[in-house]
CSV table of C-alpha atoms in Angstrom, one decimal:
chain,number,residue,atom,x,y,z
A,1,MET,CA,5.2,-4.4,-18.6
A,2,LEU,CA,2.4,-3.9,-21.2
A,3,THR,CA,3.6,-2.8,-24.6
A,4,THR,CA,2.8,0.6,-26.2
A,5,VAL,CA,0.3,-1.3,-28.4
A,6,ALA,CA,-1.6,-2.5,-25.3
A,7,VAL,CA,-1.8,1.1,-24.1
A,8,LEU,CA,-3.1,2.3,-27.4
A,9,MET,CA,-5.9,-0.2,-27.2
A,10,GLY,CA,-7.6,2.1,-24.8
A,11,LEU,CA,-7.6,0.0,-21.7
A,12,SER,CA,-9.9,1.5,-19.1
A,13,GLY,CA,-8.2,3.9,-16.7
A,14,LEU,CA,-4.9,4.0,-18.5
A,15,VAL,CA,-3.2,7.1,-19.9
A,16,PRO,CA,-2.4,6.5,-23.6
A,17,ALA,CA,1.3,6.8,-24.4
A,18,ALA,CA,0.6,9.6,-26.9
A,19,GLN,CA,-1.1,11.7,-24.2
A,20,ALA,CA,1.5,10.9,-21.5
A,21,GLY,CA,4.3,11.8,-23.8
A,22,THR,CA,6.4,9.0,-22.4
A,23,ASN,CA,5.8,6.0,-20.2
A,24,GLU,CA,8.8,6.8,-18.0
A,25,VAL,CA,8.0,7.9,-14.5
A,26,ASP,CA,10.0,8.4,-11.3
A,27,VAL,CA,7.9,5.9,-9.3
A,28,SER,CA,5.2,3.4,-10.0
A,29,LEU,CA,3.3,3.3,-6.7
A,30,VAL,CA,0.5,0.9,-5.7
A,31,LEU,CA,-1.5,1.9,-2.6
A,32,ALA,CA,-2.9,-1.4,-1.0
A,33,VAL,CA,-5.3,-0.4,1.7
A,34,ASP,CA,-6.6,-2.7,4.4
A,35,THR,CA,-10.4,-2.7,4.9
A,36,SER,CA,-10.7,-5.8,7.1
A,37,ARG,CA,-13.3,-6.1,9.8
A,38,SER,CA,-10.8,-5.7,12.6
A,39,MET,CA,-11.1,-2.0,11.8
A,40,ASP,CA,-14.4,-0.2,12.5
A,41,PHE,CA,-16.1,2.2,10.1
A,42,GLU,CA,-14.6,5.2,11.9
A,43,GLU,CA,-11.1,4.0,11.5
A,44,ILE,CA,-11.6,3.1,7.8
A,45,GLY,CA,-13.1,6.5,7.2
A,46,ILE,CA,-10.1,8.2,8.9
A,47,GLN,CA,-7.7,6.0,6.9
A,48,ARG,CA,-9.5,7.0,3.7
A,49,GLU,CA,-9.3,10.7,4.7
A,50,GLY,CA,-5.6,10.3,5.4
A,51,TYR,CA,-4.9,9.1,1.8
A,52,VAL,CA,-7.1,11.8,0.3
A,53,GLU,CA,-5.5,14.6,2.3
A,54,ALA,CA,-2.0,13.3,1.7
A,55,LEU,CA,-2.5,13.2,-2.1
A,56,LYS,CA,-3.7,16.8,-2.1
A,57,HIS,CA,-1.0,18.2,0.2
A,58,LYS,CA,1.7,20.5,-1.1
A,59,GLU,CA,4.4,18.4,0.5
A,60,PHE,CA,3.3,15.4,-1.6
A,61,LEU,CA,3.1,17.5,-4.8
A,62,ASP,CA,6.5,19.0,-4.2
A,63,ALA,CA,8.0,15.5,-3.8
A,64,VAL,CA,6.5,14.5,-7.2
A,65,LYS,CA,7.8,17.6,-8.9
A,66,GLY,CA,11.2,17.1,-7.4
A,67,GLY,CA,11.8,13.9,-9.2
A,68,LEU,CA,13.9,13.4,-12.3
A,69,THR,CA,10.9,13.3,-14.6
A,70,GLY,CA,8.6,15.2,-12.2
A,71,ARG,CA,5.8,12.7,-12.6
A,72,ILE,CA,4.7,9.4,-11.0
A,73,ALA,CA,2.2,6.7,-11.8
A,74,ILE,CA,-0.2,5.7,-9.1
A,75,SER,CA,-2.9,3.1,-8.5
A,76,TYR,CA,-5.0,1.9,-5.6
A,77,PHE,CA,-7.0,-1.0,-4.3
A,78,GLU,CA,-8.6,-2.2,-1.0
A,79,TRP,CA,-8.1,-5.7,0.4
A,80,ALA,CA,-8.9,-7.9,3.4
A,81,GLY,CA,-9.0,-11.7,2.9
A,82,TYR,CA,-9.3,-11.0,-0.8
A,83,VAL,CA,-8.9,-8.0,-3.1
A,84,VAL,CA,-12.1,-5.9,-3.3
A,85,GLN,CA,-12.4,-5.9,-7.1
A,86,ASP,CA,-14.6,-2.8,-7.4
A,87,SER,CA,-12.1,-0.9,-5.3
A,88,VAL,CA,-9.3,-1.1,-7.9
A,89,ILE,CA,-8.4,2.4,-9.3
A,90,ASP,CA,-6.2,1.8,-12.3
A,91,TRP,CA,-3.0,3.7,-13.2
A,92,GLN,CA,-3.0,7.4,-13.4
A,93,VAL,CA,-0.1,9.8,-14.0
A,94,ILE,CA,0.3,12.5,-11.4
A,95,GLU,CA,2.2,15.5,-12.6
A,96,THR,CA,0.1,18.4,-11.5
A,97,GLU,CA,-2.1,19.4,-8.6
A,98,GLU,CA,-5.1,18.8,-10.8
A,99,ASP,CA,-3.9,15.2,-11.4
A,100,ALA,CA,-3.5,14.6,-7.7
A,101,ILE,CA,-6.9,16.1,-6.9
A,102,ALA,CA,-8.6,13.9,-9.5
A,103,PHE,CA,-7.0,10.7,-8.2
A,104,ALA,CA,-7.9,11.7,-4.6
A,105,GLY,CA,-11.4,12.3,-5.7
A,106,LYS,CA,-11.7,8.7,-7.0
A,107,ILE,CA,-10.6,7.4,-3.6
A,108,GLU,CA,-12.9,9.7,-1.7
A,109,ALA,CA,-15.9,8.5,-3.8
A,110,ARG,CA,-15.4,4.9,-2.7
A,111,PRO,CA,-18.1,3.6,-0.4
A,112,ILE,CA,-16.8,2.5,3.1
A,113,ALA,CA,-17.2,-1.2,3.6
A,114,THR,CA,-15.4,-4.0,5.5
A,115,GLN,CA,-14.5,-7.6,4.6
A,116,ARG,CA,-13.5,-10.7,6.4
A,117,ARG,CA,-9.9,-12.0,7.2
A,118,THR,CA,-6.5,-10.5,6.4
A,119,SER,CA,-4.4,-11.7,3.5
A,120,ILE,CA,-1.3,-9.6,3.1
A,121,SER,CA,0.1,-12.1,0.6
A,122,THR,CA,-2.9,-11.5,-1.6
A,123,ALA,CA,-2.4,-7.8,-1.4
A,124,ILE,CA,1.2,-8.1,-2.3
A,125,GLY,CA,0.4,-10.4,-5.2
A,126,GLN,CA,-2.2,-7.9,-6.5
A,127,GLY,CA,0.2,-5.0,-6.2
A,128,ALA,CA,2.9,-6.9,-8.0
A,129,SER,CA,0.5,-7.9,-10.8
A,130,MET,CA,-0.6,-4.3,-11.3
A,131,ILE,CA,3.0,-3.2,-11.5
A,132,ILE,CA,3.9,-5.9,-14.0
A,133,THR,CA,1.0,-5.1,-16.3
A,134,SER,CA,1.3,-1.3,-15.9
A,135,PRO,CA,1.9,0.7,-19.1
A,136,PHE,CA,4.4,2.8,-17.2
A,137,ARG,CA,8.1,2.2,-16.4
A,138,GLY,CA,9.0,3.4,-13.0
A,139,ARG,CA,12.6,4.0,-11.9
A,140,ARG,CA,11.4,2.5,-8.7
A,141,GLU,CA,8.4,0.2,-8.3
A,142,VAL,CA,6.7,0.4,-4.9
A,143,ILE,CA,3.9,-1.5,-3.2
A,144,ASP,CA,2.6,0.5,-0.3
A,145,VAL,CA,0.7,-1.9,2.2
A,146,SER,CA,-1.3,-0.5,5.1
A,147,GLY,CA,-2.8,-3.0,7.6
A,148,ASP,CA,-3.8,-3.6,11.2
A,149,GLY,CA,-3.0,-7.3,11.7
A,150,PRO,CA,-0.8,-10.2,10.5
A,151,ASN,CA,-1.5,-12.4,7.6
A,152,ASN,CA,-4.2,-15.1,8.5
A,153,SER,CA,-5.6,-16.0,5.1
A,154,GLY,CA,-4.5,-17.2,1.7
A,155,ASN,CA,-0.8,-18.1,1.1
A,156,PRO,CA,2.0,-17.3,3.6
A,157,VAL,CA,3.3,-13.8,3.3
A,158,ILE,CA,7.0,-14.5,3.1
A,159,PRO,CA,7.0,-16.2,-0.4
A,160,ALA,CA,4.8,-13.5,-1.8
A,161,ARG,CA,7.1,-10.8,-0.4
A,162,ASP,CA,10.2,-12.5,-1.6
A,163,LYS,CA,8.9,-13.1,-5.1
A,164,ALA,CA,8.0,-9.4,-5.5
A,165,VAL,CA,11.3,-8.2,-4.1
A,166,ALA,CA,13.2,-10.6,-6.5
A,167,SER,CA,11.4,-8.9,-9.3
A,168,GLY,CA,12.9,-5.6,-8.3
A,169,MET,CA,10.0,-4.2,-6.4
A,170,ILE,CA,10.0,-2.4,-3.0
A,171,ILE,CA,7.3,-3.2,-0.4
A,172,ASN,CA,6.8,-0.6,2.4
A,173,GLY,CA,4.4,-0.9,5.3
A,174,LEU,CA,2.1,1.3,7.3
A,175,ALA,CA,1.4,-0.6,10.5
A,176,ILE,CA,-2.0,0.6,12.0
A,177,MET,CA,-1.5,0.0,15.8
A,178,LEU,CA,-4.6,1.8,17.2
A,179,ARG,CA,-5.5,-1.4,19.1
A,180,PRO,CA,-3.5,-4.4,20.4
A,181,SER,CA,-2.8,-6.7,17.5
A,182,ASP,CA,-2.3,-10.5,17.2
A,183,ALA,CA,1.4,-9.9,16.6
A,184,PRO,CA,3.2,-10.6,20.0
A,185,ASN,CA,6.2,-8.3,19.4
A,186,GLY,CA,4.1,-5.6,17.8
A,187,LEU,CA,2.7,-5.2,14.4
A,188,ASP,CA,5.5,-2.9,13.3
A,189,THR,CA,8.0,-5.6,14.1
A,190,TYR,CA,5.9,-8.2,12.2
A,191,TYR,CA,5.8,-5.9,9.2
A,192,ALA,CA,9.5,-5.3,9.4
A,193,ASP,CA,10.3,-9.0,9.6
A,194,CYS,CA,7.6,-10.5,7.4
A,195,VAL,CA,6.1,-7.9,5.0
A,196,ILE,CA,8.5,-5.2,3.8
A,197,GLY,CA,11.4,-5.8,1.5
A,198,GLY,CA,13.6,-4.3,-1.2
A,199,PRO,CA,16.3,-1.5,-1.1
A,200,GLY,CA,15.4,1.1,1.6
A,201,ALA,CA,12.2,-0.6,2.5
A,202,PHE,CA,10.6,0.7,5.7
A,203,VAL,CA,7.6,0.4,8.0
A,204,LEU,CA,5.9,3.4,9.8
A,205,PRO,CA,3.7,2.7,12.8
A,206,VAL,CA,0.5,4.7,13.6
A,207,HIS,CA,-0.4,4.6,17.2
A,208,LYS,CA,-3.1,7.4,17.4
A,209,ILE,CA,-6.0,7.9,15.0
A,210,GLU,CA,-5.3,11.6,14.9
A,211,ASP,CA,-1.8,10.9,13.5
A,212,PHE,CA,-2.9,8.9,10.5
A,213,ALA,CA,-3.0,11.7,8.0
A,214,VAL,CA,0.5,12.9,8.8
A,215,ALA,CA,1.8,9.3,8.8
A,216,VAL,CA,0.3,8.7,5.3
A,217,ARG,CA,1.7,11.9,3.9
A,218,ARG,CA,5.1,11.2,5.4
A,219,LYS,CA,5.1,7.7,3.9
A,220,LEU,CA,4.2,8.9,0.4
A,221,VAL,CA,6.8,11.6,0.5
A,222,LEU,CA,9.5,9.1,1.5
A,223,GLU,CA,8.4,6.7,-1.2
A,224,ILE,CA,8.4,9.2,-4.0
A,225,SER,CA,11.6,10.9,-2.9
A,226,GLY,CA,13.4,7.6,-2.4
A,227,LEU,CA,14.4,8.6,1.1
A,228,SER,CA,14.6,6.4,4.2
A,229,PRO,CA,13.0,7.1,7.6
A,230,PRO,CA,15.0,7.0,10.8
A,231,ALA,CA,16.5,3.5,11.6
A,232,THR,CA,14.1,3.2,14.6
A,233,VAL,CA,11.3,2.3,12.2
A,234,GLN,CA,13.4,0.4,9.7
A,235,ARG,CA,14.6,-3.2,9.8
A,236,ILE,CA,18.4,-3.5,9.3
A,237,ALA,CA,19.2,-5.0,5.9
A,238,GLY,CA,20.2,-8.6,6.1
A,239,ALA,CA,19.0,-9.1,9.7
A,240,GLY,CA,17.1,-12.3,10.2
A,241,PRO,CA,13.5,-12.3,11.3
A,242,VAL,CA,12.7,-12.3,15.0
A,243,THR,CA,9.0,-12.8,14.4
A,244,ASP,CA,7.0,-15.9,13.6
A,245,CYS,CA,5.6,-14.9,10.2
A,246,LEU,CA,2.9,-17.6,10.5
A,247,VAL,CA,1.6,-16.2,13.8
A,248,GLY,CA,-1.7,-15.0,12.2
A,249,GLU,CA,-2.4,-18.4,10.5
A,250,LYS,CA,-1.6,-20.3,13.7
A,251,GLN,CA,-3.9,-18.0,15.8
A,252,TRP,CA,-6.7,-18.5,13.3
A,253,ARG,CA,-6.3,-22.2,13.3
A,254,ASP,CA,-6.2,-22.3,17.1
A,255,PHE,CA,-9.4,-20.3,17.2
A,256,PHE,CA,-11.3,-23.1,15.3
A,257,ASP,CA,-9.5,-25.9,17.2
A,258,ARG,CA,-10.9,-24.8,20.6
């Protein structure tokens, strides 16, 4: 965690401790949003709208206000084979409807663009780094990863996942399953076995584009409230993986070996 001195240095996008009153929040939440080229502009646009709508929704705000401190810290970035640096929206406290609308507006203002490859490990690493260097102390620290395919670039996903979880973080997943994926047993199973981790970690699948906004809102409410979804979308704690977590890397290698 950054010290109070670092916060008072006026780092861009951060809320000074004097203004925030305290650096304690119920949840430190990083939204890591996939913008790889396996999704078209319509899908990325609807994904973007889903986050914007969810952040403005009463159900989300009620979940924030229902916490012990009644406030969360939230940040955002987009990723594909790498982190899109100009997409990073630094930490902001959400305590009121105005706070939520302001943060949603920053996401909404982002240009829609796509990038090559899929590196979930890089997304997890970025999310973990943002939490570690955050000026806020969350009672829970959550990396929220949305994606539509398995890891096929950068480092393998399992070590990145395990390192973040060992640091006390929770990784949840939103598996975008609008089209068949490269994960043989389904992308939700891949996320359950290879991506998510930590106490109460879960993955929610999205099968229809019109369901995206509701799925995002439900996911945010669960993360802020510390609740768990039904077991049908949750890997049982301690169960061994049934998925080859290197499937994406192998498929990419096979593509070039033809």
